[in-house]
């Protein structure tokens, strides 16, 4: 037993310093519940640090024998640790593990951070019990949207529902976008990367004019992901007029991603304006564009495989579009694993998709 413990400690230590810890993560996951307990103990002793390799070990511990260890540790540690534990429970092969996550979500006496972590753990979980618990939590959290402790729970709950093609949380996010709290507005705006309805683009246009650069910056990617000509124009106008250079820069790059323009920075603004003037009339207002064409899964995968510098960003977009955890699959199996995982996915060209489901294109 001592030798096994020593080997686990070695793996833990090496995973914390390795540039590419994937092999070490896999070894720790396959070492079973005793190793998982040591991983969690290490995470607890370093709670003031960000420990992505250890969190990943916990998230992948979805085998039934891990449940007792996870349950003992569900209320211990920082938000990242608790989130990892609850994710492993919500996605565990043992059916009863989901009940533990749901109990923490619906317990009004639990820390709001624990409840928020439980909500985010339910991304993609379609069981009726999970949907019921999320709806109950969403209804509860709408009673006091200006309470600064509540936004994360409300946002995670609305987003978790959206990953199952239930976007009924959108109005709650719109109300939160009117909060006096900048962080609340920013969190709600960021959630519109996944949560969407017919009013989303109008709400995002308002967010792009928010007094806070943080909120305006949070609106850029949700607008980009809608990808319509109206969305492209919003981004170009923000690139022209925003008082914050970072917001201007990111808006211009995302405008270029929609139109298929290789824009390096604000020095290319005039070029972007000229291209927009000549192409805008040729674009269909009811189409989501990417790379200057109606969006297709094939084009996204090609961009992911061929553009190393853009790979992380495209991987995240692929996950939002398909619901497939492309970032994690890439870490575990490389480009070929992503190709295999996305081969069975299907999206309709030119349509906005969230987590694998086609959505109506929001209009201004």
mmCIF file of N, CA and C in Angstrom, residues 6 19 41 51 108 139 202 252 254 262 294 328-329 354:
data_model
loop_
_atom_site.group_PDB
_atom_site.id
_atom_site.type_symbol
_atom_site.label_atom_id
_atom_site.label_comp_id
_atom_site.label_asym_id
_atom_site.label_seq_id
_atom_site.Cartn_x
_atom_site.Cartn_y
_atom_site.Cartn_z
ATOM 1 N N UNK A 6 2.987 6.040 -2.655
ATOM 2 C CA UNK A 6 4.136 6.800 -3.129
ATOM 3 C C UNK A 6 4.084 7.042 -4.627
ATOM 4 N N UNK A 19 4.322 20.124 -18.648
ATOM 5 C CA UNK A 19 3.751 20.958 -19.708
ATOM 6 C C UNK A 19 2.565 20.263 -20.364
ATOM 7 N N UNK A 41 -7.162 15.178 -1.749
ATOM 8 C CA UNK A 41 -6.421 15.682 -0.594
ATOM 9 C C UNK A 41 -5.370 16.697 -1.026
ATOM 10 N N UNK A 51 -5.321 24.333 -10.077
ATOM 11 C CA UNK A 51 -4.697 23.029 -10.284
ATOM 12 C C UNK A 51 -5.430 22.254 -11.379
ATOM 13 N N UNK A 108 -31.522 24.940 -0.275
ATOM 14 C CA UNK A 108 -31.411 26.389 -0.073
ATOM 15 C C UNK A 108 -30.443 26.765 1.035
ATOM 16 N N UNK A 139 -36.700 29.250 -10.949
ATOM 17 C CA UNK A 139 -37.841 29.996 -10.418
ATOM 18 C C UNK A 139 -37.496 30.641 -9.076
ATOM 19 N N UNK A 202 -31.126 41.604 -29.896
ATOM 20 C CA UNK A 202 -31.493 42.938 -29.400
ATOM 21 C C UNK A 202 -30.910 43.168 -28.010
ATOM 22 N N UNK A 252 -13.370 43.525 -33.895
ATOM 23 C CA UNK A 252 -12.905 43.487 -35.279
ATOM 24 C C UNK A 252 -12.489 42.078 -35.680
ATOM 25 N N UNK A 254 -13.568 39.243 -34.471
ATOM 26 C CA UNK A 254 -14.752 38.401 -34.601
ATOM 27 C C UNK A 254 -15.574 38.773 -35.834
ATOM 28 N N UNK A 262 -8.934 37.882 -42.903
ATOM 29 C CA UNK A 262 -7.772 37.723 -42.030
ATOM 30 C C UNK A 262 -7.359 39.100 -41.523
ATOM 31 N N UNK A 294 -21.959 30.262 -45.380
ATOM 32 C CA UNK A 294 -22.913 29.707 -44.421
ATOM 33 C C UNK A 294 -22.204 28.667 -43.566
ATOM 34 N N UNK A 328 -11.724 18.772 -24.389
ATOM 35 C CA UNK A 328 -11.248 17.630 -23.613
ATOM 36 C C UNK A 328 -10.847 16.470 -24.517
ATOM 37 N N UNK A 329 -11.627 16.218 -25.556
ATOM 38 C CA UNK A 329 -11.301 15.126 -26.484
ATOM 39 C C UNK A 329 -9.960 15.383 -27.155
ATOM 40 N N UNK A 354 -26.922 25.394 -30.879
ATOM 41 C CA UNK A 354 -26.442 25.417 -29.512
ATOM 42 C C UNK A 354 -26.528 24.007 -28.945
#
